[in-house]
Amino acid sequence: MIDLRVQIGSLTLANPIMPGSGTFAETMAQVIDIDRLGALVTKTITPDVRHGNPQPRVTEVNGAMLSSIGIPSKGPEHYLREVVPFYGAYRPPLVASISAGTAEAFAALAARLSVPGVAAIEANISCPNLEANGRAFAMFPEDTEAVIRRIRGATALPLWAKLTPNVGDITVIARAAEAGGADALVVANALLGMAIDVESFRPRLGNLMGGVTGPAVRPVILRMVYQCARAVRLPIIGCGGVSDVNDAVEYMLAGATAVQVGTISFLHPTRIQL
Ligand SMILES: Cc1cc2nc3c(=O)[nH]c(=O)nc-3n(C[C@H](O)[C@H](O)[C@H](O)COP(=O)(O)O)c2cc1C
């Protein structure tokens, strides 16, 4: 057996491979051996119950997927009652991805989810900040630092900050997350994009714009991982277009300690198993 363990702050993972939030669910246990993953990351949990965006939510473009799901969420109580106990039967540590509209709501949700069975909190800060005209927290260093600091004060669990790639200089945001007290960075969420059907002249997503993910984004996100690795001391989890083990190695050569695997799981659900 080869020792593939990696260290993300105080958390030791058996290997560096884990799912990206929103691309994995309990039903994956029917097709893969969940114990072969380094960690488990939930779909983003929000404080309220949400139903998600209008259809169609997913479309395909060259080398990538374009999606706008809108974070449908059954809320934290469902998660605590059903999801945490389900994953408790498996070895990999469980990471709770969270999102909220204000720093205070983020902190309250982190505190609520800091229960036995949850090993770390991943703050999905690509969402609108309702106290700043709805601009995404992770697009501005001051909002990033403030929200991460607030969450940091609300939980003793390791805190991962998941950044958005939709910024001019991601190193500024990475440093802000580090200053706020993050233990690791997830680089990154989806690139903002859109597609129009030239037959119907209609947008191909119900929400008009969505996130571009999958193989085509890898060079862009890899570049950001490289830049962040030189800008901060935190471990970095690369996330964008990882489709096979070579892609994971490439991210690690750029400075990542681990990787998250997303879109490829829709095409090849078993690929995530090492
Ligand atoms: C269908 C879908 C749903 C997603 N839902 C979430 C989510 O709930 N929270 C989040 O932080 N990221 C979400 N993402 C983004 C992924 O976690 C990941 O950052 C992105 O897809 C890039 O990785 P990939 O190229 O391997 O897919 C979602 C992506 C897809 C394709």
mmCIF file of C-alpha atoms and ligand atoms in Angstrom:
data_model
loop_
_atom_site.group_PDB
_atom_site.id
_atom_site.type_symbol
_atom_site.label_atom_id
_atom_site.label_comp_id
_atom_site.label_asym_id
_atom_site.label_seq_id
_atom_site.Cartn_x
_atom_site.Cartn_y
_atom_site.Cartn_z
ATOM 1 C CA MET A 1 0.000 0.000 0.000
ATOM 2 C CA ILE A 2 1.271 3.464 -0.892
ATOM 3 C CA ASP A 3 0.862 6.112 1.783
ATOM 4 C CA LEU A 4 -1.209 8.868 0.135
ATOM 5 C CA ARG A 5 -2.050 10.762 3.303
ATOM 6 C CA VAL A 6 -2.162 14.554 3.143
ATOM 7 C CA GLN A 7 -2.517 17.157 5.846
ATOM 8 C CA ILE A 8 -5.033 19.996 5.534
ATOM 9 C CA GLY A 9 -4.249 22.013 8.644
ATOM 10 C CA SER A 10 -5.070 19.796 11.612
ATOM 11 C CA LEU A 11 -7.048 17.342 9.469
ATOM 12 C CA THR A 12 -5.330 14.256 8.049
ATOM 13 C CA LEU A 13 -6.897 12.821 4.892
ATOM 14 C CA ALA A 14 -6.173 9.238 3.783
ATOM 15 C CA ASN A 15 -5.651 10.565 0.240
ATOM 16 C CA PRO A 16 -5.963 13.922 -1.564
ATOM 17 C CA ILE A 17 -9.145 13.179 -3.538
ATOM 18 C CA MET A 18 -12.581 14.458 -2.509
ATOM 19 C CA PRO A 19 -15.767 15.576 -4.283
ATOM 20 C CA GLY A 20 -16.559 19.205 -5.061
ATOM 21 C CA SER A 21 -19.605 20.519 -3.249
ATOM 22 C CA GLY A 22 -22.852 19.974 -5.157
ATOM 23 C CA THR A 23 -21.508 17.184 -7.344
ATOM 24 C CA PHE A 24 -21.846 14.389 -4.813
ATOM 25 C CA ALA A 25 -24.618 12.993 -2.631
ATOM 26 C CA GLU A 26 -25.505 9.993 -0.490
ATOM 27 C CA THR A 27 -26.742 8.154 -3.607
ATOM 28 C CA MET A 28 -23.118 7.902 -4.780
ATOM 29 C CA ALA A 29 -22.769 5.096 -2.224
ATOM 30 C CA GLN A 30 -24.700 2.935 -4.728
ATOM 31 C CA VAL A 31 -21.973 3.267 -7.368
ATOM 32 C CA ILE A 32 -18.656 3.875 -5.606
ATOM 33 C CA ASP A 33 -16.836 2.773 -2.490
ATOM 34 C CA ILE A 34 -17.095 5.968 -0.452
ATOM 35 C CA ASP A 35 -14.353 4.767 1.889
ATOM 36 C CA ARG A 36 -11.844 5.204 -0.933
ATOM 37 C CA LEU A 37 -12.225 9.008 -0.870
ATOM 38 C CA GLY A 38 -10.004 11.339 1.145
ATOM 39 C CA ALA A 39 -12.959 13.393 2.411
ATOM 40 C CA LEU A 40 -16.668 13.932 1.753
ATOM 41 C CA VAL A 41 -18.042 17.375 0.964
ATOM 42 C CA THR A 42 -21.766 18.078 1.137
ATOM 43 C CA LYS A 43 -23.861 20.130 -1.223
ATOM 44 C CA THR A 44 -23.905 23.684 0.132
ATOM 45 C CA ILE A 45 -26.305 23.985 3.057
ATOM 46 C CA THR A 46 -28.183 27.266 3.547
ATOM 47 C CA PRO A 47 -29.994 28.477 6.695
ATOM 48 C CA ASP A 48 -33.362 28.365 4.924
ATOM 49 C CA VAL A 49 -35.149 25.793 2.778
ATOM 50 C CA ARG A 50 -34.640 26.757 -0.892
ATOM 51 C CA HIS A 51 -36.023 25.351 -4.119
ATOM 52 C CA GLY A 52 -33.350 26.356 -6.625
ATOM 53 C CA ASN A 53 -33.396 28.102 -9.995
ATOM 54 C CA PRO A 54 -35.767 27.777 -12.993
ATOM 55 C CA GLN A 55 -35.178 24.980 -15.539
ATOM 56 C CA PRO A 56 -33.139 24.259 -17.551
ATOM 57 C CA ARG A 57 -30.404 24.245 -14.911
ATOM 58 C CA VAL A 58 -27.696 22.427 -16.818
ATOM 59 C CA THR A 59 -26.376 22.549 -20.382
ATOM 60 C CA GLU A 60 -23.256 21.337 -22.132
ATOM 61 C CA VAL A 61 -20.685 23.474 -23.943
ATOM 62 C CA ASN A 62 -17.370 22.470 -25.537
ATOM 63 C CA GLY A 63 -15.208 20.831 -22.888
ATOM 64 C CA ALA A 64 -17.364 22.090 -20.066
ATOM 65 C CA MET A 65 -20.701 22.170 -18.349
ATOM 66 C CA LEU A 66 -22.737 25.283 -17.739
ATOM 67 C CA SER A 67 -25.070 25.111 -14.781
ATOM 68 C CA SER A 68 -27.153 27.309 -12.578
ATOM 69 C CA ILE A 69 -28.683 25.153 -9.906
ATOM 70 C CA GLY A 70 -29.381 27.894 -7.356
ATOM 71 C CA ILE A 71 -28.492 25.860 -4.258
ATOM 72 C CA PRO A 72 -31.734 24.031 -3.511
ATOM 73 C CA SER A 73 -31.402 23.221 0.186
ATOM 74 C CA LYS A 74 -33.440 21.263 2.677
ATOM 75 C CA GLY A 75 -31.967 23.380 5.472
ATOM 76 C CA PRO A 76 -29.657 22.534 8.378
ATOM 77 C CA GLU A 77 -32.092 20.451 10.438
ATOM 78 C CA HIS A 78 -32.597 17.952 7.598
ATOM 79 C CA TYR A 79 -28.843 17.781 7.198
ATOM 80 C CA LEU A 80 -28.255 17.121 10.912
ATOM 81 C CA ARG A 81 -31.046 14.544 11.069
ATOM 82 C CA GLU A 82 -30.364 12.628 7.828
ATOM 83 C CA VAL A 83 -27.043 13.429 6.178
ATOM 84 C CA VAL A 84 -24.581 13.489 9.088
ATOM 85 C CA PRO A 85 -25.748 10.084 10.425
ATOM 86 C CA PHE A 86 -25.638 8.612 6.892
ATOM 87 C CA TYR A 87 -22.016 9.594 6.296
ATOM 88 C CA GLY A 88 -21.136 8.571 9.874
ATOM 89 C CA ALA A 89 -21.061 4.978 8.602
ATOM 90 C CA TYR A 90 -18.054 5.831 6.393
ATOM 91 C CA ARG A 91 -14.410 6.542 7.201
ATOM 92 C CA PRO A 92 -13.614 9.788 5.312
ATOM 93 C CA PRO A 93 -14.084 12.999 7.285
ATOM 94 C CA LEU A 94 -17.241 14.946 6.464
ATOM 95 C CA VAL A 95 -16.934 18.569 5.374
ATOM 96 C CA ALA A 96 -20.066 20.694 5.622
ATOM 97 C CA SER A 97 -20.302 23.289 2.863
ATOM 98 C CA ILE A 98 -22.293 26.317 4.009
ATOM 99 C CA SER A 99 -23.628 29.527 2.540
ATOM 100 C CA ALA A 100 -25.710 32.435 3.844
ATOM 101 C CA GLY A 101 -26.673 35.988 2.975
ATOM 102 C CA THR A 102 -24.944 37.771 5.862
ATOM 103 C CA ALA A 103 -21.787 37.215 7.901
ATOM 104 C CA GLU A 104 -23.942 36.760 10.999
ATOM 105 C CA ALA A 105 -26.078 34.082 9.314
ATOM 106 C CA PHE A 106 -22.927 32.343 8.071
ATOM 107 C CA ALA A 107 -21.566 32.261 11.633
ATOM 108 C CA ALA A 108 -24.834 30.981 13.115
ATOM 109 C CA LEU A 109 -24.999 28.204 10.526
ATOM 110 C CA ALA A 110 -21.373 27.213 11.141
ATOM 111 C CA ALA A 111 -22.093 27.005 14.869
ATOM 112 C CA ARG A 112 -25.244 24.936 14.283
ATOM 113 C CA LEU A 113 -23.342 22.467 12.096
ATOM 114 C CA SER A 114 -20.350 22.101 14.416
ATOM 115 C CA VAL A 115 -21.499 18.757 15.758
ATOM 116 C CA PRO A 116 -19.795 15.380 16.191
ATOM 117 C CA GLY A 117 -19.585 13.774 12.755
ATOM 118 C CA VAL A 118 -18.686 17.025 10.988
ATOM 119 C CA ALA A 119 -14.907 17.376 10.608
ATOM 120 C CA ALA A 120 -14.618 20.761 8.891
ATOM 121 C CA ILE A 121 -16.638 23.675 7.572
ATOM 122 C CA GLU A 122 -16.244 24.813 3.965
ATOM 123 C CA ALA A 123 -17.524 28.366 3.560
ATOM 124 C CA ASN A 124 -18.910 28.850 0.065
ATOM 125 C CA ILE A 125 -18.466 32.624 -0.052
ATOM 126 C CA SER A 126 -19.223 33.009 -3.768
ATOM 127 C CA CYS A 127 -22.801 33.885 -2.785
ATOM 128 C CA PRO A 128 -24.412 37.364 -2.595
ATOM 129 C CA ASN A 129 -23.746 39.464 0.512
ATOM 130 C CA LEU A 130 -27.178 40.909 1.326
ATOM 131 C CA GLU A 131 -25.587 43.665 3.405
ATOM 132 C CA ALA A 132 -23.509 44.883 0.446
ATOM 133 C CA ASN A 133 -26.021 45.211 -2.425
ATOM 134 C CA GLY A 134 -25.831 41.505 -3.142
ATOM 135 C CA ARG A 135 -22.220 41.515 -4.345
ATOM 136 C CA ALA A 136 -20.475 38.185 -3.750
ATOM 137 C CA PHE A 137 -18.463 38.062 -0.503
ATOM 138 C CA ALA A 138 -15.480 36.483 -2.267
ATOM 139 C CA MET A 139 -15.254 39.226 -4.899
ATOM 140 C CA PHE A 140 -14.053 41.757 -2.321
ATOM 141 C CA PRO A 141 -11.187 41.347 0.151
ATOM 142 C CA GLU A 142 -12.852 43.293 2.965
ATOM 143 C CA ASP A 143 -16.065 41.230 2.727
ATOM 144 C CA THR A 144 -14.024 38.013 2.519
ATOM 145 C CA GLU A 145 -11.962 38.810 5.595
ATOM 146 C CA ALA A 146 -15.006 39.948 7.587
ATOM 147 C CA VAL A 147 -17.141 36.895 6.845
ATOM 148 C CA ILE A 148 -14.305 34.427 7.427
ATOM 149 C CA ARG A 149 -13.403 36.149 10.717
ATOM 150 C CA ARG A 150 -17.032 35.964 11.821
ATOM 151 C CA ILE A 151 -17.296 32.250 11.007
ATOM 152 C CA ARG A 152 -13.901 31.622 12.617
ATOM 153 C CA GLY A 153 -15.290 33.011 15.865
ATOM 154 C CA ALA A 154 -18.320 30.716 15.723
ATOM 155 C CA THR A 155 -16.707 27.294 15.296
ATOM 156 C CA ALA A 156 -13.711 25.397 16.594
ATOM 157 C CA LEU A 157 -13.722 23.159 13.498
ATOM 158 C CA PRO A 158 -11.180 23.606 10.695
ATOM 159 C CA LEU A 159 -12.470 26.293 8.339
ATOM 160 C CA TRP A 160 -11.970 26.115 4.579
ATOM 161 C CA ALA A 161 -12.715 29.203 2.460
ATOM 162 C CA LYS A 162 -13.933 28.379 -1.046
ATOM 163 C CA LEU A 163 -13.049 31.275 -3.331
ATOM 164 C CA THR A 164 -14.627 32.457 -6.558
ATOM 165 C CA PRO A 165 -12.484 32.648 -9.701
ATOM 166 C CA ASN A 166 -14.553 35.629 -10.876
ATOM 167 C CA VAL A 167 -12.074 38.237 -9.676
ATOM 168 C CA GLY A 168 -9.201 40.208 -11.146
ATOM 169 C CA ASP A 169 -6.521 39.171 -8.675
ATOM 170 C CA ILE A 170 -7.333 36.097 -6.633
ATOM 171 C CA THR A 171 -4.229 36.490 -4.445
ATOM 172 C CA VAL A 172 -5.776 39.562 -2.805
ATOM 173 C CA ILE A 173 -8.820 37.482 -1.812
ATOM 174 C CA ALA A 174 -6.649 34.547 -0.726
ATOM 175 C CA ARG A 175 -4.689 36.812 1.613
ATOM 176 C CA ALA A 176 -7.924 38.253 2.997
ATOM 177 C CA ALA A 177 -9.245 34.770 3.771
ATOM 178 C CA GLU A 178 -5.963 33.930 5.468
ATOM 179 C CA ALA A 179 -6.119 37.137 7.512
ATOM 180 C CA GLY A 180 -9.690 36.271 8.549
ATOM 181 C CA GLY A 181 -8.525 32.963 10.000
ATOM 182 C CA ALA A 182 -9.188 30.324 7.313
ATOM 183 C CA ASP A 183 -7.284 27.057 7.741
ATOM 184 C CA ALA A 184 -7.319 26.187 4.035
ATOM 185 C CA LEU A 185 -8.468 27.572 0.691
ATOM 186 C CA VAL A 186 -10.549 25.800 -1.922
ATOM 187 C CA VAL A 187 -9.605 27.293 -5.306
ATOM 188 C CA ALA A 188 -12.103 27.646 -6.816
ATOM 189 C CA ASN A 189 -15.825 27.744 -7.471
ATOM 190 C CA ALA A 190 -17.289 27.948 -11.017
ATOM 191 C CA LEU A 191 -16.414 30.585 -13.624
ATOM 192 C CA LEU A 192 -19.384 32.773 -14.510
ATOM 193 C CA GLY A 193 -20.612 32.212 -18.056
ATOM 194 C CA MET A 194 -23.613 31.982 -20.371
ATOM 195 C CA ALA A 195 -24.753 30.273 -23.567
ATOM 196 C CA ILE A 196 -27.445 31.158 -26.122
ATOM 197 C CA ASP A 197 -29.294 28.683 -28.335
ATOM 198 C CA VAL A 198 -28.889 30.007 -31.875
ATOM 199 C CA GLU A 199 -31.986 28.148 -33.147
ATOM 200 C CA SER A 200 -34.435 29.595 -30.623
ATOM 201 C CA PHE A 201 -32.410 32.740 -29.786
ATOM 202 C CA ARG A 202 -33.109 31.867 -26.126
ATOM 203 C CA PRO A 203 -30.578 31.562 -23.309
ATOM 204 C CA ARG A 204 -29.709 27.927 -22.678
ATOM 205 C CA LEU A 205 -30.132 28.296 -18.906
ATOM 206 C CA GLY A 206 -33.349 29.293 -17.152
ATOM 207 C CA ASN A 207 -31.291 31.658 -15.004
ATOM 208 C CA LEU A 208 -29.498 33.142 -18.080
ATOM 209 C CA MET A 209 -26.035 32.994 -16.469
ATOM 210 C CA GLY A 210 -24.404 30.079 -14.736
ATOM 211 C CA GLY A 211 -21.161 28.448 -13.709
ATOM 212 C CA VAL A 212 -18.717 27.000 -16.246
ATOM 213 C CA THR A 213 -17.059 23.849 -14.871
ATOM 214 C CA GLY A 214 -15.257 20.782 -16.177
ATOM 215 C CA PRO A 215 -12.079 20.096 -18.204
ATOM 216 C CA ALA A 216 -12.036 23.432 -20.085
ATOM 217 C CA VAL A 217 -11.604 25.483 -16.892
ATOM 218 C CA ARG A 218 -8.595 23.568 -15.594
ATOM 219 C CA PRO A 219 -5.826 25.806 -17.007
ATOM 220 C CA VAL A 220 -7.530 28.885 -15.585
ATOM 221 C CA ILE A 221 -7.995 27.447 -12.111
ATOM 222 C CA LEU A 222 -4.587 25.779 -12.114
ATOM 223 C CA ARG A 223 -3.044 29.202 -12.714
ATOM 224 C CA MET A 224 -5.004 30.556 -9.732
ATOM 225 C CA VAL A 225 -3.877 27.688 -7.496
ATOM 226 C CA TYR A 226 -0.296 28.417 -8.474
ATOM 227 C CA GLN A 227 -0.719 32.107 -7.677
ATOM 228 C CA CYS A 228 -2.450 31.441 -4.337
ATOM 229 C CA ALA A 229 0.168 28.884 -3.293
ATOM 230 C CA ARG A 230 2.790 31.598 -3.606
ATOM 231 C CA ALA A 231 0.668 34.225 -1.864
ATOM 232 C CA VAL A 232 -0.429 32.447 1.334
ATOM 233 C CA ARG A 233 0.865 29.845 3.780
ATOM 234 C CA LEU A 234 -2.411 27.923 3.857
ATOM 235 C CA PRO A 235 -2.920 24.514 2.291
ATOM 236 C CA ILE A 236 -4.791 24.789 -0.993
ATOM 237 C CA ILE A 237 -7.388 22.413 -2.361
ATOM 238 C CA GLY A 238 -7.493 22.701 -6.151
ATOM 239 C CA CYS A 239 -10.934 22.471 -7.745
ATOM 240 C CA GLY A 240 -11.662 22.877 -11.444
ATOM 241 C CA GLY A 241 -11.706 20.334 -14.233
ATOM 242 C CA VAL A 242 -9.963 17.466 -12.470
ATOM 243 C CA SER A 243 -10.889 14.496 -14.663
ATOM 244 C CA ASP A 244 -8.199 11.917 -13.984
ATOM 245 C CA VAL A 245 -5.248 11.213 -11.735
ATOM 246 C CA ASN A 246 -2.838 13.155 -13.962
ATOM 247 C CA ASP A 247 -4.951 16.278 -13.500
ATOM 248 C CA ALA A 248 -4.730 15.785 -9.729
ATOM 249 C CA VAL A 249 -0.945 15.465 -9.962
ATOM 250 C CA GLU A 250 -0.810 18.599 -12.110
ATOM 251 C CA TYR A 251 -2.676 20.540 -9.414
ATOM 252 C CA MET A 252 -0.301 19.253 -6.772
ATOM 253 C CA LEU A 253 2.673 20.347 -8.893
ATOM 254 C CA ALA A 254 1.114 23.822 -9.001
ATOM 255 C CA GLY A 255 0.993 23.903 -5.200
ATOM 256 C CA ALA A 256 -2.251 22.184 -4.177
ATOM 257 C CA THR A 257 -2.257 19.749 -1.246
ATOM 258 C CA ALA A 258 -5.467 18.036 -2.359
ATOM 259 C CA VAL A 259 -8.101 18.303 -5.104
ATOM 260 C CA GLN A 260 -11.849 18.281 -5.448
ATOM 261 C CA VAL A 261 -13.515 16.456 -8.305
ATOM 262 C CA GLY A 262 -16.802 17.764 -9.694
ATOM 263 C CA THR A 263 -18.178 17.747 -13.235
ATOM 264 C CA ILE A 264 -16.436 14.554 -14.367
ATOM 265 C CA SER A 265 -18.573 12.630 -11.867
ATOM 266 C CA PHE A 266 -21.655 13.392 -13.994
ATOM 267 C CA LEU A 267 -19.961 11.703 -16.966
ATOM 268 C CA HIS A 268 -18.020 8.991 -15.144
ATOM 269 C CA PRO A 269 -19.409 8.515 -11.631
ATOM 270 C CA THR A 270 -16.716 6.015 -10.611
ATOM 271 C CA ARG A 271 -13.744 8.094 -11.803
ATOM 272 C CA ILE A 272 -13.374 9.761 -8.397
ATOM 273 C CA GLN A 273 -12.228 6.489 -6.822
ATOM 274 C CA LEU A 274 -8.451 6.202 -6.663
HETATM 275 C C1 LIG B 1 -24.147 20.803 -10.783
HETATM 276 C C2 LIG B 1 -23.177 21.558 -9.895
HETATM 277 C C3 LIG B 1 -23.575 21.959 -8.627
HETATM 278 C C4 LIG B 1 -22.687 22.650 -7.802
HETATM 279 N N1 LIG B 1 -23.086 23.034 -6.555
HETATM 280 C C5 LIG B 1 -22.193 23.667 -5.739
HETATM 281 C C6 LIG B 1 -22.549 23.990 -4.403
HETATM 282 O O1 LIG B 1 -23.640 23.711 -3.924
HETATM 283 N N2 LIG B 1 -21.627 24.638 -3.644
HETATM 284 C C7 LIG B 1 -20.362 24.943 -4.113
HETATM 285 O O2 LIG B 1 -19.553 25.504 -3.369
HETATM 286 N N3 LIG B 1 -19.992 24.610 -5.366
HETATM 287 C C8 LIG B 1 -20.871 23.985 -6.176
HETATM 288 N N4 LIG B 1 -20.482 23.632 -7.445
HETATM 289 C C9 LIG B 1 -19.119 23.935 -7.887
HETATM 290 C C10 LIG B 1 -18.191 22.726 -7.713
HETATM 291 O O3 LIG B 1 -18.081 22.344 -6.362
HETATM 292 C C11 LIG B 1 -16.797 23.034 -8.246
HETATM 293 O O4 LIG B 1 -16.279 24.154 -7.572
HETATM 294 C C12 LIG B 1 -16.821 23.320 -9.751
HETATM 295 O O5 LIG B 1 -17.743 22.477 -10.399
HETATM 296 C C13 LIG B 1 -15.431 23.154 -10.392
HETATM 297 O O6 LIG B 1 -14.997 21.824 -10.345
HETATM 298 P P1 LIG B 1 -15.169 20.809 -11.614
HETATM 299 O O7 LIG B 1 -14.627 21.536 -12.815
HETATM 300 O O8 LIG B 1 -14.394 19.596 -11.232
HETATM 301 O O9 LIG B 1 -16.619 20.556 -11.749
HETATM 302 C C14 LIG B 1 -21.361 22.936 -8.278
HETATM 303 C C15 LIG B 1 -20.983 22.519 -9.559
HETATM 304 C C16 LIG B 1 -21.865 21.836 -10.377
HETATM 305 C C17 LIG B 1 -21.400 21.393 -11.735
#
